[in-house]
XYZ file of C-alpha atoms in Angstrom:
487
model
C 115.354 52.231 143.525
C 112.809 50.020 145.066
C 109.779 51.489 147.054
C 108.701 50.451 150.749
C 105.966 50.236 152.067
C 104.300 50.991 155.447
C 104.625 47.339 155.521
C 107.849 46.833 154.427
C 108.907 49.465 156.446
C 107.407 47.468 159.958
C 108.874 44.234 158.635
C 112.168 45.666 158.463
C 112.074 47.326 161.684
C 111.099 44.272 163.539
C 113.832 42.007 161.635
C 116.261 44.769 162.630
C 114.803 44.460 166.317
C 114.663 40.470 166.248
C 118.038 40.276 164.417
C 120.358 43.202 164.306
C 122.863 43.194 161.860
C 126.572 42.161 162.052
C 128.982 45.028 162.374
C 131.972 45.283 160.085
C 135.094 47.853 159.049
C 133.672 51.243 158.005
C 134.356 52.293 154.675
C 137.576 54.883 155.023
C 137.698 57.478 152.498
C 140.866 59.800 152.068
C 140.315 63.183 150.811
C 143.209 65.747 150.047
C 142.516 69.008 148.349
C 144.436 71.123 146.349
C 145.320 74.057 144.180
C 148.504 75.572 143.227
C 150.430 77.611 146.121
C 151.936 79.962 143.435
C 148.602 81.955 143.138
C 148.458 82.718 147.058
C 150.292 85.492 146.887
C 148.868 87.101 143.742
C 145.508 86.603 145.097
C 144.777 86.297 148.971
C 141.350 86.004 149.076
C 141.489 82.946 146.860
C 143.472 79.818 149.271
C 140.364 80.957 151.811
C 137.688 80.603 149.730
C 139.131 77.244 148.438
C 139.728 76.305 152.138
C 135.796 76.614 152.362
C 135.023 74.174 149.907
C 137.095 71.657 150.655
C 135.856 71.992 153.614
C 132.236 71.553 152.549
C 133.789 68.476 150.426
C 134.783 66.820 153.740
C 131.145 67.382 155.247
C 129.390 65.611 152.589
C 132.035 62.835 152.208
C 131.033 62.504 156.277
C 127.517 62.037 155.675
C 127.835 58.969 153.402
C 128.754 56.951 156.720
C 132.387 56.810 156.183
C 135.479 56.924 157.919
C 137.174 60.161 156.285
C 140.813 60.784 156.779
C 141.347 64.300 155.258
C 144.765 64.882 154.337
C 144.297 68.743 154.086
C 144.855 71.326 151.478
C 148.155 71.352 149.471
C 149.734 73.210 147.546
C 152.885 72.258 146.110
C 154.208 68.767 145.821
C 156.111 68.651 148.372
C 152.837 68.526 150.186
C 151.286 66.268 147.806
C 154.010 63.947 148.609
C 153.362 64.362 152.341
C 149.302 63.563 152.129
C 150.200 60.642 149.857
C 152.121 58.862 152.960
C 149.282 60.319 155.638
C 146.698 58.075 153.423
C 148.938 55.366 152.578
C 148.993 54.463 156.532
C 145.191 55.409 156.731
C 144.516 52.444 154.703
C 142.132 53.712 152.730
C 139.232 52.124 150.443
C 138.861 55.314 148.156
C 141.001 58.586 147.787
C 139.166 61.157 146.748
C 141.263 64.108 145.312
C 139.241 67.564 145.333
C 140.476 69.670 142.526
C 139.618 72.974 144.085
C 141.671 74.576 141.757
C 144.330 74.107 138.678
C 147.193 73.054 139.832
C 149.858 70.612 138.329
C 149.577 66.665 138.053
C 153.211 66.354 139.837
C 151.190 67.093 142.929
C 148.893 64.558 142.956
C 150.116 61.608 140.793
C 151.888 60.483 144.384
C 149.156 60.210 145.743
C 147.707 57.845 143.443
C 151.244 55.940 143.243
C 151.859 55.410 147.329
C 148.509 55.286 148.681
C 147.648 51.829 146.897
C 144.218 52.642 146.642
C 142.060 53.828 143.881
C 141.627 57.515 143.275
C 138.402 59.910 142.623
C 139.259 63.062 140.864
C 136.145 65.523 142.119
C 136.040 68.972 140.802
C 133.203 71.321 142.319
C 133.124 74.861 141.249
C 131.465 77.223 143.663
C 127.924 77.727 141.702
C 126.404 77.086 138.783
C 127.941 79.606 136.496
C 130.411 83.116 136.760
C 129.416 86.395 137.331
C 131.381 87.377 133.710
C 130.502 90.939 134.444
C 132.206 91.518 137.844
C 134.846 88.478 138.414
C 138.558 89.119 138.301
C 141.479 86.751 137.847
C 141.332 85.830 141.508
C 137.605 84.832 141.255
C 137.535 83.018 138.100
C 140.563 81.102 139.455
C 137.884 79.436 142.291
C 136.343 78.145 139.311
C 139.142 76.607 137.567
C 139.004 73.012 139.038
C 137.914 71.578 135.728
C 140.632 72.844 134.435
C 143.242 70.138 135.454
C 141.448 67.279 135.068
C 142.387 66.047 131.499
C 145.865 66.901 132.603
C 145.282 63.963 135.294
C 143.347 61.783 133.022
C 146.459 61.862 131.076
C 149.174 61.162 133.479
C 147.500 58.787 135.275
C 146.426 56.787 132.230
C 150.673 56.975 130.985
C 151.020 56.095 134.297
C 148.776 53.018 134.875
C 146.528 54.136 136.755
C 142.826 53.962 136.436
C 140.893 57.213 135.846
C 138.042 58.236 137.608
C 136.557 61.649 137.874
C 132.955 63.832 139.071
C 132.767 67.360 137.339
C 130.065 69.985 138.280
C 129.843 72.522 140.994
C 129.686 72.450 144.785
C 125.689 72.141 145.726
C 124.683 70.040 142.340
C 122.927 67.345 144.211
C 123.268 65.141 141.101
C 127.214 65.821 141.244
C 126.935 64.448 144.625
C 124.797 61.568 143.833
C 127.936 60.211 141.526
C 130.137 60.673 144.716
C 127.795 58.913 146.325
C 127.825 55.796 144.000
C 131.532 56.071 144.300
C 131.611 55.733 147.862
C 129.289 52.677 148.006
C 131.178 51.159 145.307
C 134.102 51.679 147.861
C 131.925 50.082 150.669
C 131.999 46.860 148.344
C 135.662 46.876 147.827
C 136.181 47.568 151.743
C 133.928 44.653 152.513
C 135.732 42.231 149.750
C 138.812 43.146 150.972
C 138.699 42.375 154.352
C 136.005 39.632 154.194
C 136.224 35.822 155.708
C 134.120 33.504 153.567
C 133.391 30.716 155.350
C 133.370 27.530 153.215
C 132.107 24.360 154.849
C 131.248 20.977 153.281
C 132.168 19.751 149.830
C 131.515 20.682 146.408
C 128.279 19.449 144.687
C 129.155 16.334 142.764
C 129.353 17.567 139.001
C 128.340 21.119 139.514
C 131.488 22.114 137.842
C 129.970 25.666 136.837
C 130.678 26.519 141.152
C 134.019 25.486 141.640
C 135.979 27.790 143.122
C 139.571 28.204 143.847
C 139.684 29.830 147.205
C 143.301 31.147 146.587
C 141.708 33.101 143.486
C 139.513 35.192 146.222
C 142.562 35.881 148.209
C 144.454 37.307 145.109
C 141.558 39.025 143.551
C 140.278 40.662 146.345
C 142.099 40.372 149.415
C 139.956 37.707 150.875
C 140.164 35.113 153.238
C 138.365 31.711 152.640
C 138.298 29.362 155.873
C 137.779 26.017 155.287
C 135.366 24.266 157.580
C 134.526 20.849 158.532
C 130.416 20.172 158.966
C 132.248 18.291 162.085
C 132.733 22.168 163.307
C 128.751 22.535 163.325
C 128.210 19.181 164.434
C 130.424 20.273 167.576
C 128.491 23.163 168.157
C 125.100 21.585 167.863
C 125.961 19.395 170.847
C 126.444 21.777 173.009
C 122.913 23.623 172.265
C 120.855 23.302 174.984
C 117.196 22.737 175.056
C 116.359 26.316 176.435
C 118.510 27.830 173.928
C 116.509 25.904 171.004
C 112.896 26.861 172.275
C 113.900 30.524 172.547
C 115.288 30.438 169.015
C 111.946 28.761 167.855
C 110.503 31.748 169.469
C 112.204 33.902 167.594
C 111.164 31.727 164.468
C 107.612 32.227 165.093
C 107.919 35.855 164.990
C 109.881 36.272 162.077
C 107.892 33.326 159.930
C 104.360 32.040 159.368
C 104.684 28.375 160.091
C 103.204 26.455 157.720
C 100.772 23.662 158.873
C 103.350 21.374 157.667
C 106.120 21.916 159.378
C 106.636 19.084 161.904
C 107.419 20.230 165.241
C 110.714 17.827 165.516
C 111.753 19.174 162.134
C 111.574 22.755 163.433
C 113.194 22.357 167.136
C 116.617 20.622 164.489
C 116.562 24.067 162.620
C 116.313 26.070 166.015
C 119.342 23.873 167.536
C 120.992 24.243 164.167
C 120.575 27.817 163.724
C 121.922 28.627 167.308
C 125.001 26.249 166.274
C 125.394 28.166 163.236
C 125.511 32.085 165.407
C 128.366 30.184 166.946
C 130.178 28.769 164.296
C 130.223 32.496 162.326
C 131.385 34.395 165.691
C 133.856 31.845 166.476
C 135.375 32.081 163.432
C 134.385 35.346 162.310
C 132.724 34.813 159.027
C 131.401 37.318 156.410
C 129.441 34.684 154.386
C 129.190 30.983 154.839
C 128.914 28.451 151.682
C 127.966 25.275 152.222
C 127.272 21.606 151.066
C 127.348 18.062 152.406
C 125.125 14.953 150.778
C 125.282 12.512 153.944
C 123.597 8.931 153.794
C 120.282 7.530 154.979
C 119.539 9.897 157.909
C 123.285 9.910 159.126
C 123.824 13.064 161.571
C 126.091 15.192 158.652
C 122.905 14.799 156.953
C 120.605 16.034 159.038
C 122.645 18.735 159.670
C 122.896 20.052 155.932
C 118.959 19.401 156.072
C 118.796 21.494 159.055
C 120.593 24.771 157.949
C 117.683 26.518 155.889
C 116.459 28.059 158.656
C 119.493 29.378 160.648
C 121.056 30.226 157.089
C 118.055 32.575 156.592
C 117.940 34.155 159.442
C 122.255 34.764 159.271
C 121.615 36.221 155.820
C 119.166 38.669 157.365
C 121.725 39.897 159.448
C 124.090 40.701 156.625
C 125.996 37.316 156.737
C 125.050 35.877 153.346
C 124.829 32.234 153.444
C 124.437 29.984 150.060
C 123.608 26.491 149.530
C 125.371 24.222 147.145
C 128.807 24.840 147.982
C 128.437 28.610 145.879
C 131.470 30.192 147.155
C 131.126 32.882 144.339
C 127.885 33.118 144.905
C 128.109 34.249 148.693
C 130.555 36.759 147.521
C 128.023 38.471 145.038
C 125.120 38.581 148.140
C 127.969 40.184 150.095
C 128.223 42.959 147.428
C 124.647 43.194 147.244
C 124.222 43.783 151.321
C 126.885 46.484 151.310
C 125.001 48.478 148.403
C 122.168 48.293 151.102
C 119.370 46.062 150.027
C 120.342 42.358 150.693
C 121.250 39.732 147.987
C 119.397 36.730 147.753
C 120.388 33.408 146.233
C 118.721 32.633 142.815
C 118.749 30.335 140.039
C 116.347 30.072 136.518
C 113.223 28.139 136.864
C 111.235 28.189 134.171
C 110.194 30.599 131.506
C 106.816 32.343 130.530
C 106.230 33.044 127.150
C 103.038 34.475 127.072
C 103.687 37.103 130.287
C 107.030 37.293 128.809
C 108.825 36.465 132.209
C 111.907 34.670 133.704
C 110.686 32.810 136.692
C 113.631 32.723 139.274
C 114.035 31.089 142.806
C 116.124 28.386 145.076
C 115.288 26.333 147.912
C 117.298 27.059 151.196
C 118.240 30.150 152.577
C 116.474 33.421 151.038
C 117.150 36.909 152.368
C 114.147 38.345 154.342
C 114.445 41.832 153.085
C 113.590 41.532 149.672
C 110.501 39.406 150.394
C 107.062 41.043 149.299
C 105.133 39.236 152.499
C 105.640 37.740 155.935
C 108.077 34.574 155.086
C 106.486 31.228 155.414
C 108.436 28.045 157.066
C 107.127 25.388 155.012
C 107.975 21.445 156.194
C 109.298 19.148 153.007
C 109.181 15.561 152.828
C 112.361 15.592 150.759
C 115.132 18.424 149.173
C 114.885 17.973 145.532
C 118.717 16.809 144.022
C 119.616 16.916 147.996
C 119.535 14.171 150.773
C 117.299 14.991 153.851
C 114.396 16.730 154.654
C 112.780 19.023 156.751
C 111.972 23.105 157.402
C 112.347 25.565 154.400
C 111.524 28.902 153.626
C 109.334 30.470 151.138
C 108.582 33.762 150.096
C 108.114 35.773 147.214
C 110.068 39.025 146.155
C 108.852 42.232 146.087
C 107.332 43.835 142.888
C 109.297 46.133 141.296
C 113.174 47.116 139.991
C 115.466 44.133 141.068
C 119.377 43.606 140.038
C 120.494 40.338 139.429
C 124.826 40.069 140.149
C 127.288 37.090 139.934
C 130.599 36.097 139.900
C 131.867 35.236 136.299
C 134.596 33.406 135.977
C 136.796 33.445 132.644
C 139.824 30.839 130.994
C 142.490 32.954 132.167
C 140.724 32.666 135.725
C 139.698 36.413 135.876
C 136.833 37.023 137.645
C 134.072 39.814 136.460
C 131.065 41.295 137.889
C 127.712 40.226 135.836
C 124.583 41.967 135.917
C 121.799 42.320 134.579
C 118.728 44.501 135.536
C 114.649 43.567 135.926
C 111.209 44.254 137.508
C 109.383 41.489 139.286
C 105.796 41.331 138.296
C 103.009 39.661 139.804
C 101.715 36.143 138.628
C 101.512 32.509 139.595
C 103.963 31.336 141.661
C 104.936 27.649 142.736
C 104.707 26.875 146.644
C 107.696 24.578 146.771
C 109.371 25.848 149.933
C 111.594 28.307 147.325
C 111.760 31.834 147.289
C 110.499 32.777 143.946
C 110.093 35.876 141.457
C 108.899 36.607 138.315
C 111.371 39.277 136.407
C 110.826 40.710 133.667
C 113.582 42.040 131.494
C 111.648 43.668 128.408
C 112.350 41.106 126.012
C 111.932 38.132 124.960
C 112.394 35.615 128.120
C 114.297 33.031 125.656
C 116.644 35.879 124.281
C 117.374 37.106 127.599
C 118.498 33.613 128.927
C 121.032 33.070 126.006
C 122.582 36.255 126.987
C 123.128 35.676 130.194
C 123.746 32.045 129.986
C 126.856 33.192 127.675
C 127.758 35.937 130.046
C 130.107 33.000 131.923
C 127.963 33.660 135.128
C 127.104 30.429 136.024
C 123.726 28.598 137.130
C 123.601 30.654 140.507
C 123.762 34.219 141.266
C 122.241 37.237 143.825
C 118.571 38.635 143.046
C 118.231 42.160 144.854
C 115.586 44.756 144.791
C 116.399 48.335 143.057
C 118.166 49.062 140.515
C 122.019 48.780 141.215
C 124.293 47.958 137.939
C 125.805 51.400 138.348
C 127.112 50.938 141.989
C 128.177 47.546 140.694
C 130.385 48.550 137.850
C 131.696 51.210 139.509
C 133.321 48.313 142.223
C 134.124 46.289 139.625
C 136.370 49.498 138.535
C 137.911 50.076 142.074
C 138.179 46.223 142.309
C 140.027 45.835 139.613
C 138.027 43.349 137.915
C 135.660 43.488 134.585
C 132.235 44.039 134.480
C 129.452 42.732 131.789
C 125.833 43.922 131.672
C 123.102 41.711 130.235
């Protein structure tokens, strides 16, 4: 995981004060419990004990800011049956099944039929090890939960249904580090499911690598692409008034250092734009925004897709990832990246260093604050390289240390994949461009590592954030139901 510093720390707590984030759908875990009901009577100080646990279970599954529905303890499947239709209405993101005991895979594999969501198997014994000298039937029985679990592996796996388990005992904090993982991984798929991508403009003539099919979103994830008309900003923009723009260029100034460059008409258009732009995601709800239009010699559509870098940065901030270049996938994969916690920024190649042995990585237009390494600079640009207009654009560079890079991959079949591949940014030169930039280095050669990725199927654009994160990111690729490849 990345450090902070005192810094860091203050510039996040002012970006949170100057632009708190967007709420959305807590994650909603279901938890059922179980053992079988046939040793309650042989042994009646075992079903309490148990009852403890779980209970213990349902604390720590609290902490992990989730919505838990717990489904109780059962014992028989009768009552597996029952908990199986109390989470199938809870609509749940993750089930996780606490195996506080054996008991039989008819009681559970319900579960994992009805509930249509995918299914944790977690099995905690009490402590780290027996007392061989003085435990009975009874108390060896509390430490039995192990004991089912390739019995579930295998049913589930005849049954077609992916397998997913966390064995160790009930305080190992690095047992409950892999639930933890879980649960994020969960807070991906919760935020993919129910996500609105907003998708405004036209595609980027001949960037074939980004096209997207929006229906492929809808069936792969559960997603819902709206499809916007940069006549919907433009309609928005009108109706910004001039009080509205100076307080948002306010705002500007305390989140940025301008640059001497940036002209003062340049920056009041990215004020009005970025105060359009609030509008336009609350009005129609958006999750991420992709976005693209060319325009023609200083028509008002172009002005306006010169005018978004600003407002896009700041809405990225705020956990609404925004993404240049009509990169529909792209916004997706930042999206991912926000809910693991640490922001996703968008990033393509720029050059390589052979003698430092470094990928240097970057894009003009919006950048995500949080994984900046200083105060973020507004520099003014006479012209958008490969784009019409000019204007306001922000520069930064990342913050040293463990970054993940993730992005959509898209195969012939149309499957899509999680790709990542995992880095440290380093400190070097850097080109002041108006891009965010980074220097990664992957611990080989910076040549090698580009033909791997390049043949990943990733495409030319992708998320850049800080930590280390390729676990939580195969693990939603698993509850997504989609592949994962690691470069």
């Amino acid at each position: 995981m990345a450090t902070t510093t005192g810094r860091d720390a203050g510039r996040t707590a002012l970006l949170r004060e100057l632009l708190p984030p967007v709420t959305r759908r807590r994650t909603r875990i279901g938890l059922v419990s179980g053992g079988l009901g046939t040793y309650w009577p042989q042994f009646p100080g075992l079903l309490p004990q148990l009852r403890e646990s779980a209970g213990h279970v349902a604390e720590r599954l609290r902490r992990m800011d989730a919505e838990v529905t717990d489904a109780g303890f059962v014992s028989d499947a009768e009552e597996g049956a029952a908990a199986a239709e109390q989470l199938r209405r809870a609509d749940c993101d993750l089930i996780v099944l606490f195996l506080a005991t054996y008991l039989t895979s008819s009681m559970v594999l319900p579960i994992a039929q009805r509930s249509h969501a995918p299914v944790l198997v977690v099995d905690l014994q009490p402590s780290e090890r027996m007392d061989h000298a003085s435990f009975d039937t009874g108390a060896w029985l509390a430490y039995c939960g192990q004991c089912p679990v390739p019995e579930v592996g295998n049913v589930f796996r005849r049954a077609g249904i992916p397998f997913r388990s966390v064995s160790g005992w009930l305080r190992q904090e690095s047992a409950w580090r892999r639930v933890e993982q879980w649960v994020r991984a969960a807070r991906v798929r919760a935020a993919l499911r129910h996500a609105r991508h907003g998708l405004m403009g036209h595609l980027y003539p001949g960037m074939l690598d980004v096209s997207t099919d929006p229906t492929l979103l809808s069936t792969t994830f559960g997603s819902h692409v709206e499809v916007l008309e940069f006549d919907d900003l433009r309609h928005r923009v009108e109706r910004v008034t001039e009080a509205e723009t100076r307080e948002r260029m306010a705002l500007a100034r305390r989140v940025f250092t301008l640059d001497d460059s940036v002209a003062d008409e340049d920056f009041a258009w990215g004020a009005t734009v970025s105060v359009a732009l609030d509008r336009l995601v609350a009005d129609f709800g958006l999750d991420t925004l992709a976005y693209y239009h060319r325009g023609l010699d200083g028509e008002l559509h172009e002005r306006l897709g010169a005018g978004m870098i600003l407002g896009a940065s700041l809405l990225t901030a705020r956990g609404v990832p925004a993404a240049g270049e009509y990169e529909l996938r792209t916004s997706v994969a930042q999206l991912a990246c926000q809910c693991v916690g640490t922001g996703g920024s968008f990033t393509e190649i720029q050059a390589l260093d052979f003698e430092d042995g470094v990928v240097e990585m970057g894009h003009d237009g919006p950048g995500h604050l949080a994984v900046s390494s200083r105060d973020p600079l507004l520099r003014g640009l006479g012209v958008y390289h490969g784009k019409r207009g000019w204007g306001v654009s922000v520069e930064f560079d990342v913050r040293h240390g463990p970054v993940t890079l993730l992005g959509l991959g898209q195969d012939a079949d149309g499957t899509l994949s999680f790709v990542t591949s995992q880095g440290t940014v380093v400190p070097g030169p850097l080109l002041e461009i108006g891009n965010t930039t980074s220097r990664v280095d992957f611990g080989r050669d910076p040549g090698e590592w580009v033909d791997a990725w390049s043949a990943s199927g990733v495409g030319h654009h992708w998320s850049l954030t800080v930590g280390h994160h390729t676990a939580d990111f195969r693990a939603a690729a698993s509850l997504l139901g989609i592949g994962h490849r690691e470069v």
